[in-house]
Tab-separated table of C-alpha atoms in Angstrom:
chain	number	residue	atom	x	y	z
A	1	UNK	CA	110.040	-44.612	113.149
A	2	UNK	CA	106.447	-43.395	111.909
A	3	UNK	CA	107.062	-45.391	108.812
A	4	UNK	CA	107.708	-48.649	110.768
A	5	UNK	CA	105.352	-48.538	113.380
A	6	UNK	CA	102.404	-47.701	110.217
A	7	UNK	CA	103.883	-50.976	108.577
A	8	UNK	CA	103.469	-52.929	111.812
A	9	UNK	CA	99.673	-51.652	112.073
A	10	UNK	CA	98.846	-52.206	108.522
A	11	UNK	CA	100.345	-55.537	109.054
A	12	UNK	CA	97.870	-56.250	111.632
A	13	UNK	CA	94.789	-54.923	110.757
A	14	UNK	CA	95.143	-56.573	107.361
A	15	UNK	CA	95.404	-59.663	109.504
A	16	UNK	CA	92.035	-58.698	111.025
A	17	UNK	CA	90.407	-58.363	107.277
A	18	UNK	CA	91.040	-61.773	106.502
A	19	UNK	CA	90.045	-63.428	109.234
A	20	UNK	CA	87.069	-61.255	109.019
A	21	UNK	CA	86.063	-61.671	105.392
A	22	UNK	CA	86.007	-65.595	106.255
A	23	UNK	CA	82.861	-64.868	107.282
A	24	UNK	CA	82.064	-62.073	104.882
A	25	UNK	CA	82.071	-64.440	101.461
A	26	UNK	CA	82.918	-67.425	99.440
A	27	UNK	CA	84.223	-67.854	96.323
A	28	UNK	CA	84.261	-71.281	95.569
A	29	UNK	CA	81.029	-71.645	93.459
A	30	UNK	CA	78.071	-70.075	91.727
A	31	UNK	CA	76.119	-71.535	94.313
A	32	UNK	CA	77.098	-72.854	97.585
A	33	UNK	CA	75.854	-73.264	101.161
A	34	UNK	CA	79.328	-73.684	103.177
A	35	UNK	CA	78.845	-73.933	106.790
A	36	UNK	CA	79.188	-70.690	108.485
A	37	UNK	CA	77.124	-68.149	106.726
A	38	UNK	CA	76.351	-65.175	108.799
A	39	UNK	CA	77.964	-66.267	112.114
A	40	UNK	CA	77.856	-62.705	112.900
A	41	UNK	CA	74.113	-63.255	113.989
A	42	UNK	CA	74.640	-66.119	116.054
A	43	UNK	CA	77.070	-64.112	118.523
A	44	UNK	CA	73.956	-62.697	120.510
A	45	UNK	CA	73.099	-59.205	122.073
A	46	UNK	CA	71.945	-57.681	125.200
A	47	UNK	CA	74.482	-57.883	127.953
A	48	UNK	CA	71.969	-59.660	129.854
A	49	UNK	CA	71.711	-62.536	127.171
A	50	UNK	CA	75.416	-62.450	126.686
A	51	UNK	CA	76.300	-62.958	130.620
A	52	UNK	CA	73.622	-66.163	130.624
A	53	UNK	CA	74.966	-67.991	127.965
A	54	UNK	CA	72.673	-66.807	124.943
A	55	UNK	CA	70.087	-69.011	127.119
A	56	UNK	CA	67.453	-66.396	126.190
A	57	UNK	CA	64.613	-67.791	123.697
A	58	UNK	CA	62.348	-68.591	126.567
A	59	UNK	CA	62.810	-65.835	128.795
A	60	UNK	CA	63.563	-62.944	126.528
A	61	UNK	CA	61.340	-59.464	127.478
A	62	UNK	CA	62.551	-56.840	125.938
A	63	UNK	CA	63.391	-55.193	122.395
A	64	UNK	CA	65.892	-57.566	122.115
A	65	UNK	CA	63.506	-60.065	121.548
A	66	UNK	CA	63.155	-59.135	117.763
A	67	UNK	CA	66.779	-60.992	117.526
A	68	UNK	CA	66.351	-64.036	120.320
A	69	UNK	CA	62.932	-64.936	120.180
A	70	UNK	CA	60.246	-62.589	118.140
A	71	UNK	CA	57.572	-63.981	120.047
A	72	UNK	CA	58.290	-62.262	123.194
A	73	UNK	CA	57.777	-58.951	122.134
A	74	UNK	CA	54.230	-59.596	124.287
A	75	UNK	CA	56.649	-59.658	127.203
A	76	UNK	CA	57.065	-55.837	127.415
A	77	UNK	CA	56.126	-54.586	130.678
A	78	UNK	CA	55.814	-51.518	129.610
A	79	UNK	CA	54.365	-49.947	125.809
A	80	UNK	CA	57.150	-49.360	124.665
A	81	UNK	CA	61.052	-50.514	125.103
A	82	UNK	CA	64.403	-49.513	123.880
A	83	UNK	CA	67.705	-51.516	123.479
A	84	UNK	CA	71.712	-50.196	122.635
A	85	UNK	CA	74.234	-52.859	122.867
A	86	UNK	CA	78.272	-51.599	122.005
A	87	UNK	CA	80.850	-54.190	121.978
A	88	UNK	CA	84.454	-54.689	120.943
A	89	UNK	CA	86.694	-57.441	120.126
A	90	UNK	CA	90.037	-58.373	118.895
A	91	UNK	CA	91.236	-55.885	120.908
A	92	UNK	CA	88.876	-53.282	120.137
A	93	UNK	CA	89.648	-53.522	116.231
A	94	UNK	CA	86.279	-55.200	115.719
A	95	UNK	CA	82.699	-53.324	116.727
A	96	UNK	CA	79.360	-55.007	117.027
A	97	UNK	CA	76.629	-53.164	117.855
A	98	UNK	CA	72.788	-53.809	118.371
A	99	UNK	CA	69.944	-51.125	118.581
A	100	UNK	CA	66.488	-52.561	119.132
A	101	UNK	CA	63.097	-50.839	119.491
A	102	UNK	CA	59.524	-52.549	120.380
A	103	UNK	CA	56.044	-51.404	120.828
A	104	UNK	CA	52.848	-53.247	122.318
A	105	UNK	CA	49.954	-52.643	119.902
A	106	UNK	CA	47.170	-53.938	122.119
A	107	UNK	CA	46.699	-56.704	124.572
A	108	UNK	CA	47.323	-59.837	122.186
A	109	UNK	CA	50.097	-57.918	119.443
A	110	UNK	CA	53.484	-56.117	119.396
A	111	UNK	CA	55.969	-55.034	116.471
A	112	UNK	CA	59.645	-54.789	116.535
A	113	UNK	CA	62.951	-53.489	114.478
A	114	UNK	CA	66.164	-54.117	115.572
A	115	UNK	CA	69.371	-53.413	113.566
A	116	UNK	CA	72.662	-55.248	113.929
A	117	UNK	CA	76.242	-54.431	112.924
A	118	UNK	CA	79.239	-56.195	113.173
A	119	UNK	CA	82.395	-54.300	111.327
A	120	UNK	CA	86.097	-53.737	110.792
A	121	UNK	CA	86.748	-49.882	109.914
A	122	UNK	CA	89.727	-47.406	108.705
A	123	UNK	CA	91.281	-50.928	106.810
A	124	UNK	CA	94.530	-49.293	105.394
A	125	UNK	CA	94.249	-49.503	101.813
A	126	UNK	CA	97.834	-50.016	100.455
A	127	UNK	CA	97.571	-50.514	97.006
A	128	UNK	CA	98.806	-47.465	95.588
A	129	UNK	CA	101.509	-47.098	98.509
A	130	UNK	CA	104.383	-47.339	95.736
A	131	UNK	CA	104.838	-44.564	92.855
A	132	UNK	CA	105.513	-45.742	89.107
A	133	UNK	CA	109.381	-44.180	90.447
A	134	UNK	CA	108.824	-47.159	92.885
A	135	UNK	CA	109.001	-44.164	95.735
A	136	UNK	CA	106.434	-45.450	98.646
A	137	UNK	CA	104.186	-42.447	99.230
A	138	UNK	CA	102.099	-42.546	101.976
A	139	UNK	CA	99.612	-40.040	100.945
A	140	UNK	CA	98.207	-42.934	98.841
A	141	UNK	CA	97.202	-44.828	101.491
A	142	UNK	CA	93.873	-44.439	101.983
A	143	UNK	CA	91.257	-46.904	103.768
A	144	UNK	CA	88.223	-48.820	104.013
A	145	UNK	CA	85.384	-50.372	106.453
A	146	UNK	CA	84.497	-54.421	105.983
A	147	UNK	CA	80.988	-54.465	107.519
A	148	UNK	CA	78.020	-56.577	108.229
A	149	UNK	CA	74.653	-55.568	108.926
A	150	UNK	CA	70.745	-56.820	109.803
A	151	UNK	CA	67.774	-55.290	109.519
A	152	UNK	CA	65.083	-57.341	111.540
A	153	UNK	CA	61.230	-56.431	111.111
A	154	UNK	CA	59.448	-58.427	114.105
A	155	UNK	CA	56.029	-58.909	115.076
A	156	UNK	CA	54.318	-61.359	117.431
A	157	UNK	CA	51.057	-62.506	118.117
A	158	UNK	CA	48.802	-63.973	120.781
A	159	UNK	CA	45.496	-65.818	120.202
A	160	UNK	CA	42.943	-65.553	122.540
A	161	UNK	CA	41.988	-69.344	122.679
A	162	UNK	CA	45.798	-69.896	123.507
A	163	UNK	CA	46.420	-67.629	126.460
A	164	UNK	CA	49.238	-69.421	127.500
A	165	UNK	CA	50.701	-69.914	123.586
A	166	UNK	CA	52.365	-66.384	122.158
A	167	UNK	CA	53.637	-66.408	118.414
A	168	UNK	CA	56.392	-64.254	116.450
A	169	UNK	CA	57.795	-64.069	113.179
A	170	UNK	CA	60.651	-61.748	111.429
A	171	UNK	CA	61.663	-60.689	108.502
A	172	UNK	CA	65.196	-59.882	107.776
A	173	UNK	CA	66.899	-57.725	105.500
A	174	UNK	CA	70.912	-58.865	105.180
A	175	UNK	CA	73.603	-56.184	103.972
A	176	UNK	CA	77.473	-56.964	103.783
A	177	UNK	CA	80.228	-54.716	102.138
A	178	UNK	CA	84.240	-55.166	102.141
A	179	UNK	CA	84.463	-51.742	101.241
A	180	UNK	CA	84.447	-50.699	97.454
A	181	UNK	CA	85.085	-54.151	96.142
A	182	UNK	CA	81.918	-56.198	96.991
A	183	UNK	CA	78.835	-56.305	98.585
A	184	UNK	CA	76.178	-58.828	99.140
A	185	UNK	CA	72.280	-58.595	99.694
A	186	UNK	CA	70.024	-61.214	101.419
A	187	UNK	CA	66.569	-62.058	102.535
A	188	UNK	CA	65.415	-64.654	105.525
A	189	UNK	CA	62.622	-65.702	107.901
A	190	UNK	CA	62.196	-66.617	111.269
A	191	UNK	CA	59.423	-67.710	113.799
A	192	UNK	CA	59.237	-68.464	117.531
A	193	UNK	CA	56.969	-69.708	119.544
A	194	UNK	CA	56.835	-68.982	124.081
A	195	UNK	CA	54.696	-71.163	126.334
A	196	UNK	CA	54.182	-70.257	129.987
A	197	UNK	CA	52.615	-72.325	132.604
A	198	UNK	CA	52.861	-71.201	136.297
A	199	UNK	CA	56.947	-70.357	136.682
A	200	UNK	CA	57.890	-72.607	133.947
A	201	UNK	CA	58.648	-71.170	130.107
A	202	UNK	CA	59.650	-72.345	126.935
A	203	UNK	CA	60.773	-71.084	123.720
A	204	UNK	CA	61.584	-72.152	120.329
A	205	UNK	CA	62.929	-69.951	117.962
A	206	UNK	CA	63.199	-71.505	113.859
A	207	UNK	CA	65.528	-69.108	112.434
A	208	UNK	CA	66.138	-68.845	108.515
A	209	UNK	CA	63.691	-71.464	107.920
A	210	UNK	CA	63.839	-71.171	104.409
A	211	UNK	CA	67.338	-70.498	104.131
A	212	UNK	CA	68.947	-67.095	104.115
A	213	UNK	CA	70.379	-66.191	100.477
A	214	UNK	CA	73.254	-64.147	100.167
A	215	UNK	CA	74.166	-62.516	97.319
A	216	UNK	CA	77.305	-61.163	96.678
A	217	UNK	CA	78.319	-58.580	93.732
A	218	UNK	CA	81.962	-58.019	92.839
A	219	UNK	CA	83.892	-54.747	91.158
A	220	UNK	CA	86.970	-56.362	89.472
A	221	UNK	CA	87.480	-53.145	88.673
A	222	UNK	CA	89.108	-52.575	92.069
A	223	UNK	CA	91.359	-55.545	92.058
A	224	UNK	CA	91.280	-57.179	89.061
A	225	UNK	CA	94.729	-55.890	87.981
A	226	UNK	CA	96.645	-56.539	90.989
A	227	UNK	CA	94.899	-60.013	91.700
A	228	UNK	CA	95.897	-61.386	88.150
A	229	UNK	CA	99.643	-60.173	88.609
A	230	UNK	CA	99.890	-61.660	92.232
A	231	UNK	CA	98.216	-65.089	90.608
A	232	UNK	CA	95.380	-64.863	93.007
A	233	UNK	CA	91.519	-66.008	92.037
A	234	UNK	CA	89.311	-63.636	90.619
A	235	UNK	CA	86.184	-63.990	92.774
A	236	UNK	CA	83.048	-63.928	90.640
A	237	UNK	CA	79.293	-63.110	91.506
A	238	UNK	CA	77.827	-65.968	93.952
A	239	UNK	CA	75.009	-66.994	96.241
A	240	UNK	CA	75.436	-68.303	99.689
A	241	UNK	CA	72.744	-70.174	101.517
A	242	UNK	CA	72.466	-70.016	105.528
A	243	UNK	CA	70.947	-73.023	106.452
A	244	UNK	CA	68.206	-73.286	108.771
A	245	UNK	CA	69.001	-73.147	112.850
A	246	UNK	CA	66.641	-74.331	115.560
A	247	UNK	CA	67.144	-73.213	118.682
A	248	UNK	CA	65.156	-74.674	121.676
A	249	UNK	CA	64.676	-73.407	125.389
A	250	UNK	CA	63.234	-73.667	128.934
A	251	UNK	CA	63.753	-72.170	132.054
A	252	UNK	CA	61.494	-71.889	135.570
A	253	UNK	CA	61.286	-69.176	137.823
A	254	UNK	CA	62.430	-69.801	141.973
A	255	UNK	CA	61.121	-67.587	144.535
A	256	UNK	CA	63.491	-67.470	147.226
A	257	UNK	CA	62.802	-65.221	149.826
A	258	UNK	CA	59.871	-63.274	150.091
A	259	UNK	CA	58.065	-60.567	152.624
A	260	UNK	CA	56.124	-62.395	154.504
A	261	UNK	CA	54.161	-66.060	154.346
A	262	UNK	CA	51.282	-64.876	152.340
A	263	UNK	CA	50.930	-66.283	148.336
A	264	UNK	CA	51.072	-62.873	147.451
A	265	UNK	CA	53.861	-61.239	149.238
A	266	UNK	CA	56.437	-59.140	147.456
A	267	UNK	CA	59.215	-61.747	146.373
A	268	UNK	CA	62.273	-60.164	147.656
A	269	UNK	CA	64.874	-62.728	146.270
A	270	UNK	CA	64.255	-65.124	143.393
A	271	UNK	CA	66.206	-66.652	140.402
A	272	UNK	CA	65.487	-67.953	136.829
A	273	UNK	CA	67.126	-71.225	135.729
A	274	UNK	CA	67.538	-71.564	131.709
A	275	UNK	CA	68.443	-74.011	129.508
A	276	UNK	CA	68.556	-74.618	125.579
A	277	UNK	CA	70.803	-75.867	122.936
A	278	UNK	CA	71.815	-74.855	119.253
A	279	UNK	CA	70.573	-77.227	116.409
A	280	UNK	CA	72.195	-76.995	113.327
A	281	UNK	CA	71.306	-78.922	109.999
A	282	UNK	CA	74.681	-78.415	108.018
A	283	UNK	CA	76.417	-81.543	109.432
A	284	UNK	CA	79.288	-81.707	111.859
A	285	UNK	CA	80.119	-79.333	113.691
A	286	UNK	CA	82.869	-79.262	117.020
A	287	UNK	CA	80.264	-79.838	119.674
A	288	UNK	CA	79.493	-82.500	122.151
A	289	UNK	CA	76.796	-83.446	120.118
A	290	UNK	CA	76.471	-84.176	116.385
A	291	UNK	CA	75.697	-86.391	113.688
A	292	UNK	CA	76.771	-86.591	109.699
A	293	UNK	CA	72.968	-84.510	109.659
A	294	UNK	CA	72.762	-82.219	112.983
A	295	UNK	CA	75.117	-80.639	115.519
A	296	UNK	CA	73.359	-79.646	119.197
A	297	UNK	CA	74.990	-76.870	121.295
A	298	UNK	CA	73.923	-77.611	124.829
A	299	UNK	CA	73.854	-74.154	127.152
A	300	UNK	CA	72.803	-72.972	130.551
A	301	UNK	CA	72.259	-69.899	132.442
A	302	UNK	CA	71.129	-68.495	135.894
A	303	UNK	CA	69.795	-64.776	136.811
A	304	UNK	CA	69.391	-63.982	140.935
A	305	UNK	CA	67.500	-60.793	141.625
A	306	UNK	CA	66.806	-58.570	144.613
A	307	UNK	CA	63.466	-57.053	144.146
A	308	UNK	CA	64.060	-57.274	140.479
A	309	UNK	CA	66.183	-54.501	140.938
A	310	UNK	CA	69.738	-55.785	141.414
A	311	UNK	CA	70.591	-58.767	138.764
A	312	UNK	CA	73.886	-61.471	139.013
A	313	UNK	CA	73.884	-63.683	136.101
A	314	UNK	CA	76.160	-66.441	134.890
A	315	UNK	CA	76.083	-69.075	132.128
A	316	UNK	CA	78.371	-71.802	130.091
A	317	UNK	CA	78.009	-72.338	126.410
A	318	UNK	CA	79.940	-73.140	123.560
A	319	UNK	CA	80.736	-77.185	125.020
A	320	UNK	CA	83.867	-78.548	122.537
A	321	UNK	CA	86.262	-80.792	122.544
A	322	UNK	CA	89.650	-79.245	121.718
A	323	UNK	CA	92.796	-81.610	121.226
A	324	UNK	CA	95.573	-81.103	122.847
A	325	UNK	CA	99.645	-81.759	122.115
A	326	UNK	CA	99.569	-84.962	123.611
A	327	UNK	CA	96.499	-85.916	120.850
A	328	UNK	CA	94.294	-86.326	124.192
A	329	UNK	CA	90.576	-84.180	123.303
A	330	UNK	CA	89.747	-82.429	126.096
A	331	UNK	CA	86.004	-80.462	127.023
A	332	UNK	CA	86.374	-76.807	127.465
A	333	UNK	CA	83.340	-74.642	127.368
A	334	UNK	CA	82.707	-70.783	127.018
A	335	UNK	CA	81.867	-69.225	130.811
A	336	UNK	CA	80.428	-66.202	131.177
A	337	UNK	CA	79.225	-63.597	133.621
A	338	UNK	CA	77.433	-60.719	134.483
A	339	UNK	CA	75.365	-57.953	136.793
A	340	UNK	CA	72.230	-55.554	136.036
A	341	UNK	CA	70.628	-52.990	137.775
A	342	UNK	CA	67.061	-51.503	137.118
A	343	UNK	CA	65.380	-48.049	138.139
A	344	UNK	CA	62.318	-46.345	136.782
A	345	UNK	CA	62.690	-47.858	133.742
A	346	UNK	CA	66.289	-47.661	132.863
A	347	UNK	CA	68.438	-51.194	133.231
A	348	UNK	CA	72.322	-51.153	132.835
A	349	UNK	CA	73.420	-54.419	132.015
A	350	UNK	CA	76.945	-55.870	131.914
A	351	UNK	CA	78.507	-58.812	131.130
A	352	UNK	CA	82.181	-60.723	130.676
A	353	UNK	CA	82.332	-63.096	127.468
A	354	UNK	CA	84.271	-63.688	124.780
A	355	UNK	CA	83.151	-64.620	121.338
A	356	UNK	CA	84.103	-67.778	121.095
A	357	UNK	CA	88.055	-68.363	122.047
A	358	UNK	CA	87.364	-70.397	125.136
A	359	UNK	CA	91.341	-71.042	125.797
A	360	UNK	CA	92.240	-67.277	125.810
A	361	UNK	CA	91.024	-65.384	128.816
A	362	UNK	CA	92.863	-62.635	127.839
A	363	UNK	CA	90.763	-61.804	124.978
A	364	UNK	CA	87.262	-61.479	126.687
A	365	UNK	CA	85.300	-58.611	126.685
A	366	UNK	CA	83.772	-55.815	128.498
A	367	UNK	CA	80.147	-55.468	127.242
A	368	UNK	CA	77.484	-52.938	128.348
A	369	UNK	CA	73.538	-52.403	127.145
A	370	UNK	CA	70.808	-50.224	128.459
A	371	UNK	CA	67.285	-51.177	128.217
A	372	UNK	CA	64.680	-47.833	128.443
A	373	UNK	CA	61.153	-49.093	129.167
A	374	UNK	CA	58.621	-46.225	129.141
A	375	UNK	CA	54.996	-45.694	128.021
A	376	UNK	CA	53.445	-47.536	131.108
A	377	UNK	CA	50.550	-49.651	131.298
A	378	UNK	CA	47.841	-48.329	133.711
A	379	UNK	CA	46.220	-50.978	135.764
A	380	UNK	CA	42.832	-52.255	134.687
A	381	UNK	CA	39.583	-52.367	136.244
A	382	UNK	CA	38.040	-55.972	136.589
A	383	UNK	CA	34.928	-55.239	134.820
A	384	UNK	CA	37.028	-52.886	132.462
A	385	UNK	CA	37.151	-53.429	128.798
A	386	UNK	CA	40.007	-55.798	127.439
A	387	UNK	CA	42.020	-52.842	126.140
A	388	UNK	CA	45.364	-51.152	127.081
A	389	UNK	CA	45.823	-47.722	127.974
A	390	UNK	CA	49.053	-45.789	128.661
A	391	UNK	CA	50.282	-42.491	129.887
């Protein structure tokens, strides 16, 4: 009974691997630039960003702006701000998590490092799960992780001449393993930009704008062997290119109820409106929009808020056409929802998504984050020198 049931897993977690190590390398060529290179970073974090569609480069506040939008690290209310993100998928075999930190330096700077990781772990490693006798032994099973990781180094910029302009730029460290028998290193850029103008925003956010290399190292050594017995390819060293993504935003803020009459009453109930789309340069993809040289990913979210205290979000993303039995294509798009709450400092968001199987609503997920803003600003006097002070 043990024996079949550890079949049955192995069985199914192998399963797992290979769809995960589609995204994890390709073996094709020396040099290549297929068209999904690092997807993992194009999934998102913050439950707050997840819940409103990824619509999040113009609005973005918080430490998780190193991975939306670098530029609006100048958004922290506070000096300093802290973001965990745990989530789970194919039902729970998968875990992404997200850990972001972010510090104002003075009025018109702020630095940021986030770290991202997306991985399969305890892979059974049957191999060596027969004897020479031909005997299985289980004690030879052992097992491995297939992981991805980020390291982003943020920092963003205002100029004094452009009060309403704010600037951001990151530099990213890439690092992907399948366990002892490759890994990859890689190296990209990005930059965003954040306008404001009374209650309207927008964003752009250029990400690997001079392509992202990947480079992947292999030890034949751990499979050459079985891999020329089982006539499979022997993967060889390679370079993958992530081509360059532009995503574009804007959103405006609604006051809908406030205190009283006055300009400058509290606002009791308002909402922010976004909107933004996905360009990508490596030719078609399955979206409404898209040429032989572009694809655009249209997406939309809303926020409500009671005193900026009590948060209900909800977006739709992910727009494709998916044909059916009958040959007929038919639009289906990604929904997604979500709630917050905020007090002295701490924010518990939530949100219900799925990352990316818009026909299966059985397979969407649970996902919580917790933002920790601390280090606050003290007000400052009108005829008070232009610099920030915290307690």
């Amino acid at each position: 009974m043990y024996s079949s049931f550890f079949c049955r897993y192995s069985y199914f977690k192998s399963l797992i691997f290979i769809l995960f190590s589609t995204l994890s390398f390709t073996v094709e060529a020396q040099i290549n630039a297929p068209k999904y290179v690092n997807e993992y970073l194009a999934i998102g974090v913050g439950a707050r960003g997840l819940a409103m569609g990824n619509a999040q480069t113009e609005t973005v506040n918080d430490a998780t702006a190193g991975y939306w939008n670098p530029a609006g690290l100048l958004n922290l209310e506070d000096r300093f701000s802290l973001s965990l993100m745990h989530a789970e998928y194919f039902a729970g075999i998968a875990k992404y998590d997200f850990a972001g930190f972010a510090t104002k330096i003075d009025n018109h700077s702020a630095l940021g490092i986030s770290m991202i990781r997306f991985g399969v772990d305890d892979i059974p490693d049957t191999r060596y799960l027969f004897d020479p006798d031909g005997s299985i032994n289980w004690d030879n099973v052992q097992s491995f992780s297939s992981a991805d990781y980020a390291f982003l180094f943020s920092y963003a910029r205002q100029f004094p001449k452009l009060p309403n302009l704010q600037f951001g730029a990151n530099a990213k460290v890439i690092y992907r393993h399948a366990g002892q028998f490759a890994n990859a290193w890689g190296f990209g850029l990005d930059m965003g930009l954040q306008w404001k103008k009374g209650a309207w925003q927008v964003g752009v956010t250029a990400k690997d704008i001079t392509g992202t290399y990947n480079v992947w190292a292999y030890n034949p050594a751990t499979f050459y062997d079985i891999f020329k017995q089982t006539g499979n390819t022997i993967p060889e060293n390679s370079i993958e290119v992530a081509a360059p993504r532009l995503i574009v935003g804007g959103a405006r803020n609604f006051s809908i109820w406030k205190a009283s009459q006055q300009e400058d009453a509290e606002e009791l109930i308002g909402a922010l409106v976004s909107f933004g789309a996905d360009v990508t340069f490596d030719g078609k993809r399955n979206t409404v929009l898209k040429t032989d040289l572009l694809s655009i990913d249209p997406r939309m979210g809303v926020e409500f808020h009671y005193k900026k205290m009590i948060f209900l979000r909800g977006g739709v993303s992910q727009f494709q056409y998916i044909k059916e039995f009958s040959g007929n294509e038919k639009l289906e798009f990604l929904p997604s929802f979500g709630a917050g709450f905020a007090f002295k400092g701490f924010v518990l968001d939530y949100a219900l998504t799925n990352i990316g199987d818009i026909s299966t609503v059985s397979l969407y997920s649970h996902i919580f984050s917790l933002k920790v803003d601390f280090g606050r600003t003290l007000k400052r006097a009108s005829n008070a020198p232009k610099t920030e002070k915290y307690y």
